[in-house]
Short mmCIF file of C-alpha atoms and ligand atoms in Angstrom, two decimals:
data_model
loop_
_atom_site.label_atom_id
_atom_site.label_comp_id
_atom_site.label_asym_id
_atom_site.label_seq_id
_atom_site.Cartn_x
_atom_site.Cartn_y
_atom_site.Cartn_z
CA MET M 1 -4.22 -48.70 33.87
CA ARG M 2 -7.85 -47.72 33.15
CA LEU M 3 -9.03 -45.15 35.82
CA ARG M 4 -12.60 -44.79 37.34
CA ASN M 5 -13.39 -42.09 39.16
CA VAL M 6 -13.96 -43.83 42.96
CA LYS M 7 -15.91 -41.25 44.50
CA GLY M 8 -14.46 -40.08 47.97
CA SER M 9 -11.42 -42.09 47.38
CA ARG M 10 -9.13 -39.03 48.38
CA GLU M 11 -10.95 -38.41 51.45
CA MET M 12 -10.74 -41.69 52.32
CA ILE M 13 -6.93 -41.93 51.85
CA ALA M 14 -6.51 -38.30 53.93
CA ALA M 15 -7.82 -40.30 56.78
CA ASN M 16 -6.51 -43.78 56.42
CA ASP M 17 -3.83 -45.16 59.22
CA TYR M 18 -2.23 -47.18 56.58
CA VAL M 19 -1.29 -44.17 54.51
CA ILE M 20 1.41 -42.06 55.26
CA HIS M 21 1.01 -38.60 55.02
CA GLU M 22 3.42 -35.92 54.86
CA GLU M 23 5.70 -38.35 53.47
CA THR M 24 8.99 -36.21 53.62
CA THR M 25 8.76 -35.80 57.41
CA LYS M 26 9.66 -39.25 57.07
CA LYS M 27 12.97 -39.26 55.43
CA GLY M 28 15.65 -41.10 57.85
CA CYS M 29 12.83 -41.90 59.97
CA TRP M 30 11.12 -45.03 58.65
CA ARG M 31 12.51 -47.27 61.31
CA ALA M 32 10.13 -45.29 63.60
CA VAL M 33 7.40 -45.65 61.39
CA PHE M 34 7.44 -49.30 61.45
CA GLY M 35 8.59 -49.59 65.35
CA ASN M 36 11.78 -52.06 64.31
CA ASP M 37 15.01 -52.44 62.36
CA ASN M 38 13.59 -54.72 59.37
CA PRO M 39 14.74 -53.89 56.16
CA ILE M 40 12.41 -51.84 53.97
CA TYR M 41 11.19 -52.76 50.52
CA ILE M 42 8.99 -50.57 48.58
CA GLU M 43 6.97 -50.71 45.03
CA ILE M 44 6.50 -48.35 42.83
CA GLY M 45 3.51 -48.17 40.93
CA MET M 46 1.49 -50.90 43.37
CA GLY M 47 -1.90 -50.22 41.76
CA LYS M 48 -4.60 -52.29 43.98
CA GLY M 49 -1.61 -54.18 45.63
CA GLN M 50 -2.01 -57.53 45.04
CA PHE M 51 2.01 -57.89 44.85
CA LEU M 52 2.98 -56.40 48.21
CA THR M 53 0.26 -57.34 50.03
CA THR M 54 1.00 -61.15 49.49
CA LEU M 55 4.63 -60.06 50.02
CA ALA M 56 4.04 -58.54 53.71
CA MET M 57 2.30 -61.66 54.63
CA GLU M 58 4.61 -64.33 53.50
CA HIS M 59 7.86 -62.01 55.21
CA PRO M 60 6.73 -60.55 58.14
CA ASP M 61 10.43 -59.45 59.01
CA ILE M 62 10.34 -57.27 56.23
CA ASN M 63 8.57 -53.69 55.94
CA TYR M 64 6.88 -52.93 52.88
CA VAL M 65 5.93 -49.41 51.49
CA GLY M 66 3.74 -49.15 48.44
CA ILE M 67 4.10 -45.87 46.29
CA GLU M 68 1.07 -45.33 43.67
CA LYS M 69 0.00 -41.78 42.05
CA TYR M 70 -3.37 -42.48 41.88
CA SER M 71 -6.34 -42.63 44.76
CA SER M 72 -8.39 -44.52 42.86
CA VAL M 73 -6.28 -47.64 42.48
CA LEU M 74 -4.85 -46.84 46.01
CA ILE M 75 -8.30 -47.29 47.84
CA ARG M 76 -8.24 -50.72 46.74
CA ALA M 77 -5.08 -51.49 48.16
CA ILE M 78 -6.04 -49.81 51.47
CA GLU M 79 -9.48 -51.71 51.52
CA LYS M 80 -8.03 -54.87 51.66
CA GLN M 81 -5.21 -53.84 53.69
CA GLU M 82 -8.45 -52.89 56.19
CA GLU M 83 -9.31 -56.37 56.47
CA LEU M 84 -5.64 -57.88 56.88
CA LYS M 85 -4.04 -55.30 58.98
CA LEU M 86 -0.55 -56.31 58.24
CA PRO M 87 1.80 -54.46 60.62
CA ASN M 88 4.74 -54.17 57.86
CA LEU M 89 2.70 -52.84 55.05
CA VAL M 90 1.65 -48.90 54.25
CA PHE M 91 1.32 -46.86 51.54
CA ILE M 92 1.97 -43.46 50.26
CA ARG M 93 0.02 -41.67 47.22
CA MET M 94 2.81 -39.83 45.55
CA GLU M 95 4.34 -39.19 42.22
CA ALA M 96 7.75 -41.44 42.41
CA GLU M 97 9.82 -38.51 40.82
CA TYR M 98 10.25 -37.06 44.61
CA ILE M 99 11.23 -40.27 46.10
CA THR M 100 14.58 -38.80 47.23
CA ASP M 101 12.36 -36.54 49.18
CA VAL M 102 11.07 -39.33 51.18
CA PHE M 103 13.91 -41.98 51.59
CA ALA M 104 17.36 -41.10 52.90
CA PRO M 105 20.47 -42.74 51.80
CA GLY M 106 20.64 -46.40 52.77
CA GLU M 107 16.92 -46.89 53.78
CA VAL M 108 15.75 -48.94 51.16
CA GLY M 109 16.57 -52.60 50.66
CA GLU M 110 14.97 -53.52 47.10
CA ILE M 111 12.52 -51.45 44.99
CA TYR M 112 10.15 -53.48 42.93
CA LEU M 113 8.90 -52.04 39.42
CA ASN M 114 5.77 -53.97 38.13
CA PHE M 115 4.11 -53.41 34.86
CA SER M 116 5.22 -49.74 34.94
CA ASP M 117 3.78 -47.55 32.62
CA PRO M 118 5.40 -47.78 28.96
CA TRP M 119 5.44 -43.79 28.10
CA PRO M 120 6.33 -45.08 24.27
CA LYS M 121 7.04 -41.72 22.88
CA ASP M 122 10.86 -40.87 22.96
CA ARG M 123 10.65 -37.49 24.05
CA HIS M 124 9.07 -38.97 27.70
CA ALA M 125 11.60 -41.61 27.77
CA LYS M 126 12.65 -39.79 31.28
CA ARG M 127 9.57 -40.40 32.99
CA ARG M 128 9.85 -44.33 32.44
CA LEU M 129 10.39 -45.68 35.71
CA THR M 130 13.67 -47.39 34.77
CA SER M 131 15.16 -44.42 32.86
CA LYS M 132 18.78 -43.66 33.84
CA GLU M 133 17.51 -40.72 35.62
CA PHE M 134 15.01 -43.07 37.87
CA LEU M 135 18.00 -45.51 38.43
CA HIS M 136 19.80 -42.53 39.60
CA ARG M 137 17.30 -41.47 42.27
CA TYR M 138 17.08 -45.30 43.32
CA GLU M 139 20.57 -45.51 44.08
CA GLN M 140 20.30 -42.32 46.53
CA ILE M 141 17.87 -44.02 48.82
CA LEU M 142 19.09 -48.03 48.57
CA VAL M 143 21.59 -49.97 50.72
CA PRO M 144 24.88 -50.60 49.24
CA GLU M 145 23.61 -54.24 48.10
CA GLY M 146 20.37 -52.97 46.89
CA LYS M 147 18.28 -54.35 44.24
CA VAL M 148 15.82 -52.93 41.62
CA ILE M 149 13.46 -56.02 40.23
CA PHE M 150 11.53 -55.60 37.30
CA LYS M 151 8.87 -57.15 35.34
CA THR M 152 6.95 -56.39 32.17
CA ASP M 153 5.44 -57.92 29.09
CA ASN M 154 6.07 -54.73 27.04
CA ARG M 155 9.61 -55.65 25.05
CA GLU M 156 9.99 -52.35 23.86
CA LEU M 157 9.81 -50.94 27.38
CA PHE M 158 11.98 -53.90 28.76
CA ASP M 159 14.79 -53.94 25.95
CA PHE M 160 15.04 -49.73 26.84
CA SER M 161 15.60 -50.59 30.53
CA VAL M 162 18.02 -53.18 29.58
CA GLU M 163 20.30 -50.39 27.82
CA GLN M 164 19.58 -48.14 30.69
CA VAL M 165 21.71 -50.57 32.47
CA PRO M 166 25.15 -49.70 31.98
CA GLU M 167 24.26 -45.99 30.67
CA ALA M 168 23.16 -45.56 34.26
CA GLY M 169 26.55 -47.37 35.47
CA TRP M 170 24.52 -49.78 36.97
CA GLN M 171 25.15 -53.79 36.98
CA MET M 172 23.07 -56.64 35.55
CA ILE M 173 22.39 -59.42 37.91
CA SER M 174 19.95 -61.34 36.18
CA CYS M 175 18.03 -61.10 32.91
CA THR M 176 14.96 -63.39 31.41
CA TYR M 177 12.74 -62.61 28.59
CA ASP M 178 10.16 -65.41 29.19
CA LEU M 179 9.77 -65.81 33.30
CA HIS M 180 6.91 -68.21 33.14
CA GLU M 181 8.69 -70.57 30.24
CA HIS M 182 8.15 -73.30 32.81
CA GLY M 183 5.20 -72.30 34.98
CA ASN M 184 5.45 -69.74 37.54
CA PRO M 185 8.76 -69.94 39.03
CA GLU M 186 8.85 -70.50 42.48
CA GLY M 187 8.82 -67.65 44.92
CA ASN M 188 7.48 -65.50 42.09
CA VAL M 189 4.46 -63.33 43.50
CA MET M 190 2.16 -62.52 40.43
CA THR M 191 0.95 -59.22 40.28
CA GLU M 192 -2.51 -58.21 39.12
CA TYR M 193 -1.51 -57.15 35.44
CA GLU M 194 0.88 -60.20 35.59
CA THR M 195 -1.71 -62.44 36.37
CA LYS M 196 -3.85 -61.18 33.44
CA PHE M 197 -1.15 -61.35 30.91
CA VAL M 198 0.17 -64.86 31.73
CA ALA M 199 -3.48 -65.95 31.15
CA GLU M 200 -3.30 -64.08 27.57
CA GLY M 201 -0.19 -66.05 26.75
CA ASN M 202 2.30 -62.65 26.96
CA PRO M 203 6.25 -63.69 27.87
CA ILE M 204 6.74 -62.06 31.10
CA CYS M 205 10.47 -60.27 31.20
CA ARG M 206 11.99 -59.59 34.14
CA LEU M 207 15.69 -57.93 35.38
CA VAL M 208 17.28 -57.50 38.55
CA ILE M 209 19.84 -55.03 38.65
CA THR M 210 22.02 -53.24 41.38
CA PRO M 211 24.32 -49.93 41.21
CA ALA M 212 27.78 -50.81 40.26
CA GLU M 213 29.54 -50.37 42.98
CA THR M 214 27.78 -53.29 44.37
CA ALA M 215 28.16 -55.53 42.04
CA LYS M 216 32.00 -55.08 42.25
CA GLN M 217 32.46 -55.79 45.89
N1 LIG C 301 2.03 -52.78 39.44
C1 LIG C 301 0.55 -53.47 39.30
C2 LIG C 301 0.08 -52.08 38.59
C3 LIG C 301 0.50 -51.69 37.14
S1 LIG C 301 -0.25 -50.47 36.46
C4 LIG C 301 0.43 -54.64 38.56
O1 LIG C 301 1.83 -55.20 38.16
O2 LIG C 301 -0.64 -55.32 38.70
C5 LIG C 301 1.31 -49.28 36.94
C6 LIG C 301 0.99 -48.33 38.01
O3 LIG C 301 2.01 -47.65 38.30
C7 LIG C 301 -0.62 -47.66 37.97
O4 LIG C 301 -1.24 -48.11 38.91
C8 LIG C 301 0.43 -46.23 37.87
O5 LIG C 301 -0.72 -45.33 38.14
C9 LIG C 301 1.57 -46.37 38.96
N2 LIG C 301 2.46 -45.50 38.24
C10 LIG C 301 2.83 -45.05 36.98
N3 LIG C 301 4.00 -44.26 37.25
C11 LIG C 301 3.69 -43.80 38.39
C12 LIG C 301 4.98 -42.96 39.29
N4 LIG C 301 5.53 -41.98 38.45
N5 LIG C 301 4.72 -42.79 40.40
C13 LIG C 301 3.91 -43.26 41.19
N6 LIG C 301 2.88 -44.39 40.43
C14 LIG C 301 3.17 -44.82 39.43
#
């Protein structure tokens, strides 16, 4: 994502009610954050938040947490939420590597990864959000039947991700190399990047995976 230094964004985020501060204190207490027992789904690397905001509007009975490391893009999602005031959507500005400090085992129902940074150099493979190192983190916070749903137009990153699934001891639920082959499939919510890449004619890949023990049940 191209970054602009949005002036004052850090200060605005620090004072915003839709941003969770001191997020590690919420571990194991997320039901109290939302004030209900609804499932919690998260998006890691949400950017400006079009995807998660749309889902939160469509599914008021699911709670959504958007995670983004850069203030300059997160601020766009916050501005939108300031208008919409959806009760089931909050944000955290953080680096995803520390996700297990923020959610307890079984606290997260689904994890969305959309157009994640490719980290093309081999020596940076562990930083890819679909690496086995990240999958091991995700299995520590997901419910037993939990899923990771990943979309990208980057074929190298997608092929790497497909390989990581058995390496991490996970199972493939579904895998497509051209999600939009017959138009936008029903129920697919487009992200900012997806809208742009589909318009450019790039095929979008998507996989849905689950920790192996779940798939065996
Ligand atoms: N999901 C959005 C944006 C994709 S760009 C869309 O599909 O339109 C990838 C985003 O992920 C960027 O905003 C980047 O800052 C964020 N990101 C990448 N790695 C991250 C990490 N380790 N932790 C938190 N956010 C991350």
